[in-house]
Amino acid sequence: MLHPNVPAEYLNIISRAVFSAGLSWAFVDGKWDGFEAAFEGFNPTRIAAYDDAAIDRLTADPRLYASRKKMAATVENAKALVAIEREFGTIRAWLESFKTYVEATRDVSKRFKYLSKTFGAYYFLYISGARTPDFPSFEQWSEQTGEAHPRMRELVAANEGRDVGGPRTKKAQPSSRKSSPRTGAH
C-alpha cells in the first residue's frame, strides 16, 4: 500500500472515510471519480477557500450524493490540514509527533469532522502510515472497540498479505436507555 505523500492525498483519504460513513463503500467507490473531479483533486488549499455557494454547488452535483453536512465537513477538514501544515511544517511531521495511539486518535477526532475515535481515526492513521509504538493490529483494534468493519479487514488483509482474525460481526452495545417502570418499554 502506498501511503499519502502530499496534502491532497491525505484529504482524499479523510473524505473517503467521511462520505462512506453510513453508506456502502461500494456505492461511494462507484462515485469516487466524480468526487475527485468535483473537489478539484482534493487540494486542501483550494477546498479550504470554498464558501457556502461552493458547498451548495457540490451538494447539487449529480455525480455526488447530496449531503451538505459532509460537503461542509470536507471544507473544514481541508482547513484543518492547512493548519496542521502551518503548525508542524508537514502532515507527516504531525503524524510522527504522536507518542501513543490514544493520543493520535484523540487528536484526529478533535481536528477532523466526522472522523470518530473508532473507525474513522483508525482508518486514517492506518492508511497514512502513522505508527505509534502501541499502534494496534486490526484484531486488537476490533477487540477494543467492538468494531468488525469489513472494509478495514479487507484493506489490512491486502496490505499485510495475511488472514485477518478478530470478530466478524460488530459487538452489540448495551442499551443506555432505562426501561419504564409502568410498561417495561424503553
C-alpha positions in Angstrom: 0.0 0.0 0.0 1.2 3.4 -0.8 0.9 6.0 1.9 0.0 9.6 1.1 2.8 12.0 0.3 1.0 15.2 -0.5 -1.8 17.1 1.3 -4.4 16.3 -1.4 -3.8 12.6 -0.8 -4.5 13.0 2.9 -7.7 14.9 2.3 -8.8 12.3 -0.2 -8.4 9.6 2.5 -10.2 11.6 5.1 -13.0 12.5 2.7 -13.5 8.8 1.6 -14.0 7.8 5.2 -16.4 10.7 5.8 -18.5 10.1 2.8 -18.6 6.4 3.3 -19.9 6.7 6.9 -23.3 5.1 7.0 -23.2 4.1 3.3 -22.0 1.1 1.3 -18.3 1.5 0.5 -19.1 0.1 -3.0 -21.6 2.8 -3.5 -19.1 5.5 -2.6 -16.3 3.8 -4.6 -18.6 3.9 -7.7 -18.9 7.6 -7.4 -15.4 8.4 -6.2 -14.1 9.6 -9.6 -16.9 12.2 -9.5 -15.9 13.3 -6.0 -12.3 13.7 -7.1 -13.3 15.9 -10.1 -15.9 17.9 -8.1 -13.4 18.6 -5.3 -10.6 19.5 -7.7 -8.4 16.6 -6.7 -8.9 17.4 -3.0 -6.3 20.2 -2.9 -6.7 21.4 0.7 -5.7 25.0 -0.1 -8.3 25.3 -2.8 -11.0 23.4 -0.8 -10.3 25.5 2.4 -11.3 28.6 0.4 -14.8 27.2 -0.5 -17.7 29.3 0.6 -21.4 28.4 1.2 -22.2 28.8 -2.5 -19.5 26.3 -3.4 -20.8 23.9 -0.9 -24.3 24.3 -2.3 -23.0 23.6 -5.8 -21.3 20.4 -4.6 -24.5 19.3 -2.8 -26.4 19.7 -6.1 -23.8 18.0 -8.3 -25.4 14.9 -9.8 -22.1 13.0 -9.8 -22.2 13.0 -6.0 -24.8 12.3 -3.4 -26.4 15.1 -1.5 -25.0 15.5 2.0 -24.4 19.2 2.7 -23.1 18.4 6.2 -20.4 16.1 4.7 -19.6 18.6 1.9 -19.1 21.3 4.6 -17.1 18.9 6.7 -14.7 18.4 3.8 -14.1 22.1 3.7 -13.5 22.2 7.4 -11.1 19.2 7.1 -9.2 20.9 4.4 -8.8 23.9 6.7 -7.5 21.6 9.4 -4.9 20.1 7.1 -3.7 23.6 6.1 -3.5 24.5 9.8 -1.5 21.3 10.6 1.0 22.1 7.9 1.3 25.7 9.3 1.9 24.3 12.8 4.1 21.3 12.1 5.6 22.0 8.7 4.2 18.8 7.1 1.3 16.5 7.8 3.9 13.6 8.1 5.7 15.5 10.9 2.3 15.9 12.7 1.6 12.2 12.3 5.1 11.3 13.7 4.6 13.6 16.7 2.3 11.2 18.5 3.6 9.1 21.3 0.6 6.8 21.8 -2.3 5.5 19.7 -4.8 7.1 22.1 -3.1 10.5 21.7 -3.3 10.1 17.9 -6.9 9.1 17.8 -7.9 11.8 20.2 -6.2 14.5 18.1 -7.5 13.1 14.8 -11.1 13.0 16.0 -10.7 16.5 17.5 -9.3 18.1 14.4 -11.4 16.5 11.7 -15.1 16.5 11.3 -16.8 13.1 11.1 -13.7 11.1 11.9 -14.6 9.2 15.1 -12.1 7.8 17.6 -13.1 4.3 16.4 -13.2 3.5 12.7 -12.5 7.0 11.2 -9.4 7.6 13.1 -8.1 4.0 12.8 -8.7 4.1 9.0 -7.0 7.4 8.6 -4.0 6.6 10.8 -3.6 3.1 9.2 -3.7 4.3 5.6 -1.5 7.3 6.4 1.2 5.0 7.8 1.1 6.6 11.2 2.5 4.1 13.6 2.9 4.8 17.3 4.8 2.1 19.4 1.4 0.9 20.6 -0.5 1.0 17.3 -3.0 -1.8 17.5 -3.3 -4.6 14.9 -6.7 -4.9 13.3 -7.5 -7.7 15.7 -6.6 -5.7 18.7 -8.5 -2.6 17.5 -11.5 -4.7 16.7 -11.5 -6.3 20.1 -11.0 -3.0 21.9 -13.7 -1.2 20.0 -16.2 -3.9 19.2 -15.9 -3.0 15.6 -15.6 -5.6 12.8 -15.5 -3.3 9.8 -15.3 -5.5 6.7 -13.7 -2.8 4.6 -10.9 -2.3 7.1 -10.5 -6.1 7.4 -10.1 -6.3 3.5 -7.7 -3.4 3.5 -5.5 -4.9 6.2 -5.5 -8.4 4.6 -4.5 -7.0 1.2 -1.9 -4.6 2.7 -0.3 -7.1 5.1 -0.8 -10.2 2.9 -2.3 -12.3 5.7 -5.6 -13.7 7.0 -7.1 -11.2 9.4 -8.6 -12.5 12.6 -10.9 -10.9 15.1 -14.7 -10.7 15.4 -16.6 -10.9 12.1 -19.6 -9.1 13.4 -19.9 -5.9 15.4 -20.5 -6.4 19.1 -23.8 -5.3 20.3 -23.6 -2.3 22.5 -25.6 -2.3 25.8 -28.6 -0.1 25.8 -28.2 3.0 27.8 -31.9 3.7 28.0 -33.8 2.9 31.2 -37.0 0.9 31.0 -40.2 2.5 32.0 -41.5 1.1 35.4 -45.1 1.0 34.1 -44.7 -0.7 30.7 -41.2 -2.2 30.9 -40.7 -0.5 27.5 -37.7 1.6 26.6 
